[in-house]
Short mmCIF file of C-alpha atoms in Angstrom, two decimals:
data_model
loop_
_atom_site.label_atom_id
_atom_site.label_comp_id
_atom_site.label_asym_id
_atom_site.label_seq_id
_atom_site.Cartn_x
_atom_site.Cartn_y
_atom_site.Cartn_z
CA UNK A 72 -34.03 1.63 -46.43
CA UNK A 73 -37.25 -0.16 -46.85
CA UNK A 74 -35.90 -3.05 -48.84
CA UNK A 75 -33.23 -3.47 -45.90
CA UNK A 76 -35.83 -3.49 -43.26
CA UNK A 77 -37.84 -5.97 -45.86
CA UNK A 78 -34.77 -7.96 -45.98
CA UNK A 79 -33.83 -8.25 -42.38
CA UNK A 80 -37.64 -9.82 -41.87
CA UNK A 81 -36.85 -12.21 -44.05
CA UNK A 82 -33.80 -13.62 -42.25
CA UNK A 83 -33.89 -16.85 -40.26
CA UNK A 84 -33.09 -16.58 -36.64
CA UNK A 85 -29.50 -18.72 -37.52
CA UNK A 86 -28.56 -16.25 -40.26
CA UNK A 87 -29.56 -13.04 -38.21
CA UNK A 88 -26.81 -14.65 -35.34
CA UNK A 89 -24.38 -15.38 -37.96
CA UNK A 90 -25.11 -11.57 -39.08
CA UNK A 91 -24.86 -10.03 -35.62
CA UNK A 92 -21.57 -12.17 -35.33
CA UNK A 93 -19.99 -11.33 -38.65
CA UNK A 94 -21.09 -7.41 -37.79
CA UNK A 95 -19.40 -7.42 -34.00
CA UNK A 96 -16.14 -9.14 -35.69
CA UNK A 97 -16.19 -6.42 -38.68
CA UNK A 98 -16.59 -3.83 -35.48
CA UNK A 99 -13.47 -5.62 -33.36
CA UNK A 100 -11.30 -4.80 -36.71
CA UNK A 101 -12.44 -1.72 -37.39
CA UNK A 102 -11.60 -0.64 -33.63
CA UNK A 103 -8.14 -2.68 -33.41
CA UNK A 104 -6.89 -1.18 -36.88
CA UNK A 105 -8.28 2.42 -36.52
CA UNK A 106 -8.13 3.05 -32.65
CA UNK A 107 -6.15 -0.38 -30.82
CA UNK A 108 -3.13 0.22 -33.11
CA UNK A 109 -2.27 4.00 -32.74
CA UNK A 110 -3.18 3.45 -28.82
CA UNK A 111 -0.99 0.83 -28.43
CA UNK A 112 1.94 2.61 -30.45
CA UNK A 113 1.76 5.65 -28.51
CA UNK A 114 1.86 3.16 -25.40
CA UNK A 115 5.26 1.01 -26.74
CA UNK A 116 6.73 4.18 -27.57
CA UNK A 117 6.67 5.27 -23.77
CA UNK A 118 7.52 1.90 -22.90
CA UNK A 119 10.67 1.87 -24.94
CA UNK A 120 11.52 5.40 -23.31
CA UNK A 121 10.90 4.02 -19.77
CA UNK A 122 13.22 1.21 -20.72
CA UNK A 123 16.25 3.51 -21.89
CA UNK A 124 15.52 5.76 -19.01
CA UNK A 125 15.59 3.03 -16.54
CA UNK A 126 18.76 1.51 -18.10
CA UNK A 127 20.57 5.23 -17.50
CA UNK A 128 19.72 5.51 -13.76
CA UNK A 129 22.47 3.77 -12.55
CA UNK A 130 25.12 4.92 -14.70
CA UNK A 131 24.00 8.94 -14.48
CA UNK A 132 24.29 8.29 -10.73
CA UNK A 133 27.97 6.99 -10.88
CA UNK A 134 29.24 9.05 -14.03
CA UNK A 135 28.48 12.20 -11.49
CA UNK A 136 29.93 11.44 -8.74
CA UNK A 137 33.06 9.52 -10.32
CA UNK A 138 33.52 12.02 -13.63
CA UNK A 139 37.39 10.95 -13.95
CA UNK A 140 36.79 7.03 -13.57
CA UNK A 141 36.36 5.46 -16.91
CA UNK A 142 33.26 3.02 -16.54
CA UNK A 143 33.09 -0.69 -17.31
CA UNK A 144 29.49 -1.87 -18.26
CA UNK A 145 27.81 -5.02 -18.33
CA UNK A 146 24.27 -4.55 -20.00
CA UNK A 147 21.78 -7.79 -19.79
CA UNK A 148 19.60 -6.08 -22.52
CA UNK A 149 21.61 -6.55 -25.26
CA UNK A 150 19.42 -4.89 -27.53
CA UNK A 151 20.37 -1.17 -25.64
CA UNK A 152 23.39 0.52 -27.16
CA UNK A 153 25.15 3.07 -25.00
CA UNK A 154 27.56 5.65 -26.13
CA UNK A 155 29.32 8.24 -23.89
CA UNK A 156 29.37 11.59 -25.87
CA UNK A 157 32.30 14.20 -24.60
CA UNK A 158 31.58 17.79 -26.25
CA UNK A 159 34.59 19.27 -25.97
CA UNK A 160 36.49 16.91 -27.93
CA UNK A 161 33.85 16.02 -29.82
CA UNK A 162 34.25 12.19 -28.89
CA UNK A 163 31.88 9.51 -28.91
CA UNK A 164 33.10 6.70 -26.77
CA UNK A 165 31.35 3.19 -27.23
CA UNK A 166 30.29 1.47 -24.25
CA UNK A 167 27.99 -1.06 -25.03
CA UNK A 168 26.21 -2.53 -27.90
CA UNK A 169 26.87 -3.12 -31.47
CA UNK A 170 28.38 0.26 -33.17
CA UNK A 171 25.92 3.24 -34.49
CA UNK A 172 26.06 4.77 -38.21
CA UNK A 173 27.28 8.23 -38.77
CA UNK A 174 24.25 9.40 -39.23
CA UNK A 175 22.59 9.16 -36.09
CA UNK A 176 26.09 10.11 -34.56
CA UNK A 177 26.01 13.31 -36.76
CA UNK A 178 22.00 13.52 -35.22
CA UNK A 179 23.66 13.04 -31.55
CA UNK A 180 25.88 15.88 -32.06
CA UNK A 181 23.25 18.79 -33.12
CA UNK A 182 20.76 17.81 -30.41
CA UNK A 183 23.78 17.83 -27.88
CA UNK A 184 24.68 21.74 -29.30
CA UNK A 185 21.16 22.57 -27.66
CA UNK A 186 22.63 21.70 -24.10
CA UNK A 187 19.27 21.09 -22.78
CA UNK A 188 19.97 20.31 -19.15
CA UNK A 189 18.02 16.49 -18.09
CA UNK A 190 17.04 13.69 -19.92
CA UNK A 191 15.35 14.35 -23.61
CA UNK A 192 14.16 11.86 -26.16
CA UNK A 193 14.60 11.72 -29.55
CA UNK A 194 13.73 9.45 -32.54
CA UNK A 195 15.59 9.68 -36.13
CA UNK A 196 15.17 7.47 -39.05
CA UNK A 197 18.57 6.22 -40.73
CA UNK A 198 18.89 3.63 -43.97
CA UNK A 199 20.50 0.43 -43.34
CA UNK A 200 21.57 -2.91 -44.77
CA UNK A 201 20.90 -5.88 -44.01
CA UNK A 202 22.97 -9.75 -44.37
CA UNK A 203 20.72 -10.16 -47.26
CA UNK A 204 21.94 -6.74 -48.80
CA UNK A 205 18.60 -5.41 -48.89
CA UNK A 206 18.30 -1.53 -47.31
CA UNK A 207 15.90 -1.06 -45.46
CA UNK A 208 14.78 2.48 -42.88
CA UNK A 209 15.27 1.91 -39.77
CA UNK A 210 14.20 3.74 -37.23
CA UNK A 211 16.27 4.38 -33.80
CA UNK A 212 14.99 5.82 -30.38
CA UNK A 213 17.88 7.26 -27.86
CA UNK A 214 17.62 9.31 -24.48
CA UNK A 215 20.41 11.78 -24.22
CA UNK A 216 21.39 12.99 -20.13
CA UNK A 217 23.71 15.55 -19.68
CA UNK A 218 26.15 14.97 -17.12
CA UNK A 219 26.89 17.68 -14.73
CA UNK A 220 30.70 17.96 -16.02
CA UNK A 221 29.09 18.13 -19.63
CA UNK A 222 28.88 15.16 -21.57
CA UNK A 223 26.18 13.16 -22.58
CA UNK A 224 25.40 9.71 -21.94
CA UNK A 225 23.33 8.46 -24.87
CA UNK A 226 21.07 5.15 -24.35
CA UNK A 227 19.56 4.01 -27.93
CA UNK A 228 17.53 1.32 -28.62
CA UNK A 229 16.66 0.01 -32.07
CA UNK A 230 13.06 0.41 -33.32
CA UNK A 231 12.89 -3.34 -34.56
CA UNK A 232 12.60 -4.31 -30.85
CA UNK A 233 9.83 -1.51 -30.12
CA UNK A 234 7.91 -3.24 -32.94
CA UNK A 235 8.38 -6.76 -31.62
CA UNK A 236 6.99 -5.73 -28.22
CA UNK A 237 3.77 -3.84 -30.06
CA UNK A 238 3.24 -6.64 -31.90
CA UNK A 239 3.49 -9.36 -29.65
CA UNK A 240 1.33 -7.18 -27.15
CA UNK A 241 -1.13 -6.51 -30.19
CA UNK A 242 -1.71 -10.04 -30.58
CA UNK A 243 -2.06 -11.09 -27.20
CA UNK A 244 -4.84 -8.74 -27.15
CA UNK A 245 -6.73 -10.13 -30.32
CA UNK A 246 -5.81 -13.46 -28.87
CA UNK A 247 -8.27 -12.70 -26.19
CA UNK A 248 -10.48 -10.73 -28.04
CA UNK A 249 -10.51 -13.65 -30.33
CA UNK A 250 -11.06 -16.28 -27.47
CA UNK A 251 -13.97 -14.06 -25.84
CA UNK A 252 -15.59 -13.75 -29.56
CA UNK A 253 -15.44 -17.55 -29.72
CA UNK A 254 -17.05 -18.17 -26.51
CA UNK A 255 -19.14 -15.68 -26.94
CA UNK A 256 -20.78 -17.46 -30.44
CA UNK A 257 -20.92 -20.38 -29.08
CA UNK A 258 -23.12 -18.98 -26.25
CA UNK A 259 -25.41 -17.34 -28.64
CA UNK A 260 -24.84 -20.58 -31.08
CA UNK A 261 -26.59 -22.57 -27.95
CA UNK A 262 -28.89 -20.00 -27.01
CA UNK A 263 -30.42 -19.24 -30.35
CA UNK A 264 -30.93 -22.99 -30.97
CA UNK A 265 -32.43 -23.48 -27.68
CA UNK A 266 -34.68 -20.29 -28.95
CA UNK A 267 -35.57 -22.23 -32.83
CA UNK A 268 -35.82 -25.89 -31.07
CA UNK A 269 -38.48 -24.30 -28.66
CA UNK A 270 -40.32 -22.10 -31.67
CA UNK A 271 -40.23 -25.47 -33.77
CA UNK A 272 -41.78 -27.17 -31.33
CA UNK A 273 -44.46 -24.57 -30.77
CA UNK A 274 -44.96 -24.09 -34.76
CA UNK A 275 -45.81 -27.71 -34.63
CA UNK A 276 -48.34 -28.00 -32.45
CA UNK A 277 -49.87 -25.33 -33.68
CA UNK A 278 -50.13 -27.35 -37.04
CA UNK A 279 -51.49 -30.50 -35.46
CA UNK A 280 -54.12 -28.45 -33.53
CA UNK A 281 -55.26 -26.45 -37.07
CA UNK A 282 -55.43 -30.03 -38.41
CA UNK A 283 -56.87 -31.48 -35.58
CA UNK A 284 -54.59 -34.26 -34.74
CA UNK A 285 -53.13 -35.21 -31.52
CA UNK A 286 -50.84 -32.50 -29.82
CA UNK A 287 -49.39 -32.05 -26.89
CA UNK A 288 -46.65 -29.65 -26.03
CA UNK A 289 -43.45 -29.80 -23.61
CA UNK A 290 -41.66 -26.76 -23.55
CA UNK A 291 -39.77 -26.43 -20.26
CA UNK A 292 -38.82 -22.78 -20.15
CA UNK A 293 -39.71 -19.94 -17.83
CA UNK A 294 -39.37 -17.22 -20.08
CA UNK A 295 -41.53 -15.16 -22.20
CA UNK A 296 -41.26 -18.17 -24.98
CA UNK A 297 -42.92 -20.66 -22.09
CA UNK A 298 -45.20 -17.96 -20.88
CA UNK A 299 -46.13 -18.13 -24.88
CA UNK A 300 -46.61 -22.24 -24.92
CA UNK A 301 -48.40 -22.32 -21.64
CA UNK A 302 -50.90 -19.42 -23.37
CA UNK A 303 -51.14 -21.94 -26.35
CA UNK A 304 -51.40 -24.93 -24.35
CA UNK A 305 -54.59 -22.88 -22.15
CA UNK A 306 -56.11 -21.62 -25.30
CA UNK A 307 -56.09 -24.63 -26.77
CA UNK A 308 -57.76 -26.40 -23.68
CA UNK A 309 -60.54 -23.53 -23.47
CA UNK A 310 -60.97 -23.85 -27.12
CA UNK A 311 -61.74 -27.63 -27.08
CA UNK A 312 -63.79 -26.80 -24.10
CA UNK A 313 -65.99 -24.47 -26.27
CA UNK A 314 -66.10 -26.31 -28.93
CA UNK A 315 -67.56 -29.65 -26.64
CA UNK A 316 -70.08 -27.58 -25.23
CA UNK A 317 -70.75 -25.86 -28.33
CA UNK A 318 -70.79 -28.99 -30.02
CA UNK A 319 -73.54 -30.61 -26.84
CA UNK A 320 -75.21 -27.07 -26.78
CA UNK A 321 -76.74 -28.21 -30.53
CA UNK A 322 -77.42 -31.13 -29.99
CA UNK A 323 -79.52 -29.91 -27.03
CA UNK A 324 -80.74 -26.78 -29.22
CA UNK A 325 -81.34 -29.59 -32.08
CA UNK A 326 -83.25 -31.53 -29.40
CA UNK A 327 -84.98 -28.62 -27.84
CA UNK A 328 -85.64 -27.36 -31.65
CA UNK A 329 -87.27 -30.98 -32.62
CA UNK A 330 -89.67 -30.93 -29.58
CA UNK A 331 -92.01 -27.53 -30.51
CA UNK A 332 -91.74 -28.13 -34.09
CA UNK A 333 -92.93 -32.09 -33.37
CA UNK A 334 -95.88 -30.11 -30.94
CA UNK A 335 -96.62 -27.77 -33.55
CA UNK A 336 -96.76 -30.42 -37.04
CA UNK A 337 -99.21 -32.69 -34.75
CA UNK A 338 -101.28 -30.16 -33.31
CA UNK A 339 -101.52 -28.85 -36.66
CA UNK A 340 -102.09 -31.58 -38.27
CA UNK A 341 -105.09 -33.17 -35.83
CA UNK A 342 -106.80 -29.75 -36.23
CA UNK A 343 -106.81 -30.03 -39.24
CA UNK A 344 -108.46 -33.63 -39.29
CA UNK A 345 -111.14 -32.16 -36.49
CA UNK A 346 -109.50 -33.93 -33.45
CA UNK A 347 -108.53 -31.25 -30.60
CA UNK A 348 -105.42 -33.49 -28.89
CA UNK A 349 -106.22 -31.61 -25.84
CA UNK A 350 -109.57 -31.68 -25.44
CA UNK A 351 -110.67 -28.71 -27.13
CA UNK A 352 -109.67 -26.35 -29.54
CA UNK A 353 -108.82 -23.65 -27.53
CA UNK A 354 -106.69 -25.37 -25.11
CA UNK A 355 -105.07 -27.19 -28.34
CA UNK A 356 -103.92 -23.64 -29.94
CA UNK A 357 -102.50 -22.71 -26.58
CA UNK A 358 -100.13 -25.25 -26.74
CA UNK A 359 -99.32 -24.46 -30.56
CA UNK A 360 -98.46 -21.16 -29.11
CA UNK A 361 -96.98 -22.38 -26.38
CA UNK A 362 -94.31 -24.07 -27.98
CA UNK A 363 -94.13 -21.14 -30.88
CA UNK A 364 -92.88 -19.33 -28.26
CA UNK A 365 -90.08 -21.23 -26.94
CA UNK A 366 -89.21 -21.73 -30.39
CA UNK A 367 -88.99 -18.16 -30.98
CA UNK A 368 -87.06 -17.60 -28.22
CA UNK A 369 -84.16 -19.91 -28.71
CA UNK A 370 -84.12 -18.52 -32.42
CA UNK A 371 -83.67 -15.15 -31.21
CA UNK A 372 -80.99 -15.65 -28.58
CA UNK A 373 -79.33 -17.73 -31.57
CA UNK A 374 -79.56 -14.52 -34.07
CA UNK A 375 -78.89 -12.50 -31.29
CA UNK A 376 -75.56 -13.94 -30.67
CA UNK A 377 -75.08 -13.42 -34.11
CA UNK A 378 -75.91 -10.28 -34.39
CA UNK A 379 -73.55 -9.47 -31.53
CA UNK A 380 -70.77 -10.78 -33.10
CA UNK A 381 -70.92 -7.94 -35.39
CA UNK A 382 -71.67 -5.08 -33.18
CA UNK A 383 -69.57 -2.03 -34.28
CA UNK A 384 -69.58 1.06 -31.96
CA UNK A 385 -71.36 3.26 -34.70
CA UNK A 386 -73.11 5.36 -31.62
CA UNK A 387 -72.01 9.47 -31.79
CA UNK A 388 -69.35 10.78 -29.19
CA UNK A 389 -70.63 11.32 -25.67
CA UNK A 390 -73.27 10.08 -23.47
CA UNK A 391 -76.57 10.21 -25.32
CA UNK A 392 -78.75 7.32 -24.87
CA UNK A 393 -81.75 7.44 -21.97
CA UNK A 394 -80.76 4.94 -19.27
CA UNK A 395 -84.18 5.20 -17.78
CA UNK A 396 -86.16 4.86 -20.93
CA UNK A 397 -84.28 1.72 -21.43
CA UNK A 398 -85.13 0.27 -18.12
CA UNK A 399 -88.61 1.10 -18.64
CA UNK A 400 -89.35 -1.32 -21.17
CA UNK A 401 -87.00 -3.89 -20.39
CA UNK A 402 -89.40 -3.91 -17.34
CA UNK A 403 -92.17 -3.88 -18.56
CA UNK A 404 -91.76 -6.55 -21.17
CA UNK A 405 -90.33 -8.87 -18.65
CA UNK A 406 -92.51 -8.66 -15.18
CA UNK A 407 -95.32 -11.02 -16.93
CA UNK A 408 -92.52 -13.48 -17.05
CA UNK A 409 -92.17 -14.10 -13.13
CA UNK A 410 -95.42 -12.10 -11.90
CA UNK A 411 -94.53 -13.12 -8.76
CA UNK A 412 -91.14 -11.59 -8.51
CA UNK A 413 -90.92 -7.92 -7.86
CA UNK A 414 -89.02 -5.69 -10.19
CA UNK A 415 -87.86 -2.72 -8.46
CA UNK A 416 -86.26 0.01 -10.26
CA UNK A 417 -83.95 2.49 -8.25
CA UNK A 418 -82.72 5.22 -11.25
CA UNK A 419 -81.34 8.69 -10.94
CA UNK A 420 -82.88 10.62 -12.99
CA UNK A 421 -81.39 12.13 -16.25
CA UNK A 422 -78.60 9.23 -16.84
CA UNK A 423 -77.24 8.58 -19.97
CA UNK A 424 -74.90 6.11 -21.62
CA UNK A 425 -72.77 5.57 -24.40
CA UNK A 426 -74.34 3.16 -27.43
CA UNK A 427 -77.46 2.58 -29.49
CA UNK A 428 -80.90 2.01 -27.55
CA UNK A 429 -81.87 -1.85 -28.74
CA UNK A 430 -78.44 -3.26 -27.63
CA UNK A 431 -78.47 -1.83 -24.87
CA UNK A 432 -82.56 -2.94 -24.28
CA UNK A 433 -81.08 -6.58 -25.11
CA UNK A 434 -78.46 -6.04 -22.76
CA UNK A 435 -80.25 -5.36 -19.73
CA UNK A 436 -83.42 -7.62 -20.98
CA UNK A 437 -80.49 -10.71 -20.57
CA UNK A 438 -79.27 -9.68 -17.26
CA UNK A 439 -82.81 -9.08 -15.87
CA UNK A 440 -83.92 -13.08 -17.88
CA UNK A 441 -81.20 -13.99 -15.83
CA UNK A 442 -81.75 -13.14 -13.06
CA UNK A 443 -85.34 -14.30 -12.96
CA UNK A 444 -84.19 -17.26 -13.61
CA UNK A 445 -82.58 -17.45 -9.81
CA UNK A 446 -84.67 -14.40 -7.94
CA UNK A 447 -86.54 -16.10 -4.56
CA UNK A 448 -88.77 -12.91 -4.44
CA UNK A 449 -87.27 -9.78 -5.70
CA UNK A 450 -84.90 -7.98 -8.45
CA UNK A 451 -83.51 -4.71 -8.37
CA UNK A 452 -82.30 -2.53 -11.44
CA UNK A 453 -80.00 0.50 -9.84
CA UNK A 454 -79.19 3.17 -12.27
CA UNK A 455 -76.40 5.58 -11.85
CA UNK A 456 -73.75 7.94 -13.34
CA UNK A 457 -72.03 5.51 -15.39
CA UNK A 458 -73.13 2.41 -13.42
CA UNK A 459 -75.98 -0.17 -13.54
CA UNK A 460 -76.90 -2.73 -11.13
CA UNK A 461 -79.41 -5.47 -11.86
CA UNK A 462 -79.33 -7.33 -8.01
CA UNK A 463 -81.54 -10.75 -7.54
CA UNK A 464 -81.72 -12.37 -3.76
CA UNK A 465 -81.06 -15.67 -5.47
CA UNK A 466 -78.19 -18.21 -4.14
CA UNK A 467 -75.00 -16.87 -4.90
CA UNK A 468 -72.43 -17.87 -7.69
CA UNK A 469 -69.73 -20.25 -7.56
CA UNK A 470 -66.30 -18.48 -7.53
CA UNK A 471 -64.73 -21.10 -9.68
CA UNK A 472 -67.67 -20.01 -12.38
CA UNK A 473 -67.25 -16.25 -12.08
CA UNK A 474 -64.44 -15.97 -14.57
CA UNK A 475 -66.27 -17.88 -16.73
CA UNK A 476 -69.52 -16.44 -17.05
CA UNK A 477 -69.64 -14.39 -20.00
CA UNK A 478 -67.82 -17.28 -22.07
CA UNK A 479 -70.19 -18.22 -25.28
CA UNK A 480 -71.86 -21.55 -24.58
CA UNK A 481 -71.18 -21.61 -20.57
CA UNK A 482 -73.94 -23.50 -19.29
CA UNK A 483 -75.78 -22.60 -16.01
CA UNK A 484 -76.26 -24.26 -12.59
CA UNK A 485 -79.08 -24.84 -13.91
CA UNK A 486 -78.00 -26.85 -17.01
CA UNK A 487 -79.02 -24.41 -19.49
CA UNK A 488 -76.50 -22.34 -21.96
CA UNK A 489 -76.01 -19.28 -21.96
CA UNK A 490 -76.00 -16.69 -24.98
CA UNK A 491 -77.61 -13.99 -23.21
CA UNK A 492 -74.61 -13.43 -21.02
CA UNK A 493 -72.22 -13.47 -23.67
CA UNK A 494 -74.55 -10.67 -25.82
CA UNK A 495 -73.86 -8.85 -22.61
CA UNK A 496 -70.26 -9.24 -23.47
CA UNK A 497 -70.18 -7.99 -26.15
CA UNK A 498 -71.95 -4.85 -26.22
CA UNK A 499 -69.92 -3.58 -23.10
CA UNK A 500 -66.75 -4.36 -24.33
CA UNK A 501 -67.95 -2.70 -27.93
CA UNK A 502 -69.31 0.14 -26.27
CA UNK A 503 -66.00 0.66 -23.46
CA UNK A 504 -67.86 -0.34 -20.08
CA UNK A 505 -67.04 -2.97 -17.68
CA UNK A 506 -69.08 -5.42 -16.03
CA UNK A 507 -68.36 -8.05 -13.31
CA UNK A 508 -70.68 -10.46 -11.60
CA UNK A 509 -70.67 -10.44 -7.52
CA UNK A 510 -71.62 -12.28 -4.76
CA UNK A 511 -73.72 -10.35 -1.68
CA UNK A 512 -74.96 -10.95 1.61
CA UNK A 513 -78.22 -12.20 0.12
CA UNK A 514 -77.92 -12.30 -3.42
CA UNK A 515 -75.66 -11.59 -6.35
CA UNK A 516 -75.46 -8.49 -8.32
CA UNK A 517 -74.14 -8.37 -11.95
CA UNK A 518 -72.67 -4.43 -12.09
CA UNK A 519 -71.79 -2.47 -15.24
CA UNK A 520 -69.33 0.44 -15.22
CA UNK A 521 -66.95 2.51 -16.83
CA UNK A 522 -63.60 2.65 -15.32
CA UNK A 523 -63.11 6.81 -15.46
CA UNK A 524 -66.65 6.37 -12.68
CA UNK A 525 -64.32 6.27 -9.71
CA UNK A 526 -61.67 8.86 -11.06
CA UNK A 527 -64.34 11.63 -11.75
CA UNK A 528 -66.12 10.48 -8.24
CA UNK A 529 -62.66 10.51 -6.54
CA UNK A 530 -62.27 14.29 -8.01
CA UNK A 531 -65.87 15.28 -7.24
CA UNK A 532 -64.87 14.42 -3.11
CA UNK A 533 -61.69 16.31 -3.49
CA UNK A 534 -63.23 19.47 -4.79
CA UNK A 535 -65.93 19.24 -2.49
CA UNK A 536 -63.67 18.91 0.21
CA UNK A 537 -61.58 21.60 -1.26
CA UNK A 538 -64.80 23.68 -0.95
CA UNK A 539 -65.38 22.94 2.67
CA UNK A 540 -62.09 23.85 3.71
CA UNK A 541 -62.31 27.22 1.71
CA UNK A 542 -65.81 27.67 3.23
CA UNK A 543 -64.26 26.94 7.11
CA UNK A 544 -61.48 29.62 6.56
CA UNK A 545 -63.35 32.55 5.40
CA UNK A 546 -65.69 31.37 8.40
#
């Protein structure tokens, strides 16, 4: 079973058509030679009794009420013989159609000793020979009436004829089977081409984008394969987009790079020869430091974004890690930053979240960075059951940007790029939490949150209402 399955992935989309196709023909045959051809030989059997009934109707009718007339017929259907059997004499009397064998006459006679009153049907088989003198079985259907003064009027008809009308009716039916098969290929012929001309298409642009050459895609569909190419065709845009501003984001980290380490060599380098470049040695160290530290910095957001990239939820089951602890230092290692902007701190107490204390530190370090970056006069970090809010009364964010803003190397309104938003990224996403970015009366607030928050508060209401109610009717 495995090797099929291994086998039917191998197939081409062509010779899996050609397969369904071959399999729904193999299915037809199957059902016209196992259940088609018994149906429709039950069916011309009753046919071919209908017709010898019907060709009786007239003749019972006037043999009845005219039993001494001797009848004259002229049959259209040549094909019905029709014999006038008198008991009592034991006479068969030919009335129309080519003469019987003594066989079925000697068949005739013991069905007509059971004096069954009605119409009944019989069948019998005889031997017979043809011009070629080749003997063949045939087989002969007759309806016997009795008449109400006692003899029998016998209607036969020759099976040859029954199997001229099942076959002609058989093939009329695999005629159209055969016609509806054949327009039914060629609509999946056109279909699945449509299907491998659009997949080509997409297989080769794919190509030129991995080797970087011109692409450009045009596949007019509104299916789930041009839901696919327009996906491609976004990706692709978004992906050169990274890559430009990746690609301007080193140059400007290359440039940014350059500058401290220039600072540093010189400053370095006059101290070294006894000349302070700004005018003494103390102030000339502060700038060495200076610039050490914005080095440092855009080395660590660099290996930070790294580091990131390989975060792995490795943290045990449950809610474990001190919110509030967390908070605490990313405070405190941040207000010197912006001493003038006031970092308030609203936390329940005893909160605790999923992950590993330092990237969760980094994470909220970033989104408070950020948001000194913008603050007027004031940030506040809100802490709750599975929430955290870090709010800044800065101007608010573009909505065009907010889809965008934990993309790697999305740069700022204020020109800068930013890698601390995307470490944010990462870690909630690693560690199951949300986060959004939103726009307030006076400010913006960047909110992380898991998604089961709302369920469990929704449940807390309803038992608490549940409660209330219980509370009011023992009242």
């Amino acid at each position: 079973m495995k090797r099929i399955r291994l086998w039917l992935h191998e197939l081409s989309l062509t010779q899996q058509l050609l397969g369904i196709v071959f399999l729904f023909v193999s299915i037809f045959a199957g059902f016209v030679f196992f259940f088609l051809n018994p149906a429709i030989d039950q069916f011309s059997m009753t046919e071919m009794y209908e017709l010898l009934h019907n060709s009786q109707n007239t003749m019972i009718v006037y043999m009845n009420e005219n039993p001494d007339h001797q009848l004259e017929i002229e049959s259209s259907d040549s094909s019905i013989k029709v014999y006038l059997y008198v008991p009592t004499a034991d006479a068969m009397v030919h009335l129309v159609g080519e003469p019987i064998n003594d066989d079925l006459k000697q068949d005739i006679r013991r069905n007509a000793v059971r004096k069954l009153e009605g119409t009944q049907d019989y069948s019998m088989q005889t031997t017979d020979v043809d011009e070629d003198g080749v003997t063949r079985n045939v087989t002969s259907l007759y309806s016997m009436t009795l008449l109400k003064d006692g003899r029998y009027l016998i209607s036969i008809l020759s099976d040859a004829y029954r199997e001229r009308f099942q076959r002609s009716l058989i093939n009329g039916i695999v005629l159209m089977n055969g016609c509806m098969i054949g327009i039914l290929f060629a609509i999946l012929l056109v279909w699945v081409g449509s299907l491998i001309f659009s997949l080509n298409q997409i297989q080769s642009y794919i190509t030129k984008v991995r080797n970087d050459e011109p692409a450009q895609l045009n596949v007019k569909r509104n299916d789930e394969i041009g839901e696919v190419a327009v996906a491609l065709t976004e990706m692709e845009s978004e992906l050169s987009r990274q890559n430009r501003e990746k690609e301007e984001m080193i140059q400007n980290i290359s440039h940014d790079l350059k500058t401290p380490i220039a600072t540093i060599k010189s400053y370095g380098e006059a101290i070294k020869d006894g000349i302070y470049p700004y005018d003494t040695l103390e102030k000339s160290v502060d700038v060495i430091i200076e610039h050490a530290g914005r080095l440092e910095k855009k080395v660590r957001s660099l290996i930070l974004l790294n580091k990131m990239g390989y975060l792995q939820d490795t943290a045990p089951a449950g809610n474990c890690l001190d919110m509030n602890e967390v908070i605490e230092k990313a405070i405190l290692s941040l207000k010197v930053v912006r001493p003038e902007i006031e970092l308030i701190a609203e936390a329940d107490p005893d909160i605790c979240f999923h992950g590993e204390e330092e990237p969760w530190r980094i994470t909220v370090e970033n989104l408070i960075d950020n948001a000194l970056r913008y603050a007027k006069s004031h940030i506040i970090v809100e802490l709750h059951e599975n929430e955290l809010c870090v709010i800044n009364d800065g101007s608010h964010i573009e909505e065009d940007r907010m889809e965008t803003l934990f993309h790697p190397y999305e740069k700022g309104t204020d020109g800068q790029f930013g890698l601390g938003l995307s470490s944010v990224y990462r870690v909630y996403t690693t560690y199951g939490y949300r986060v959004q970015a939103e726009n307030l009366k006076d400010g913006v607030c960047f909110r992380i949150w898991k998604e089961h928050r709302i369920k469990e508060q929704r449940r807390k209401e309803k038992n608490s209402h549940r409660n209330t109610k219980n509370e009011g009717t023992a009242a």
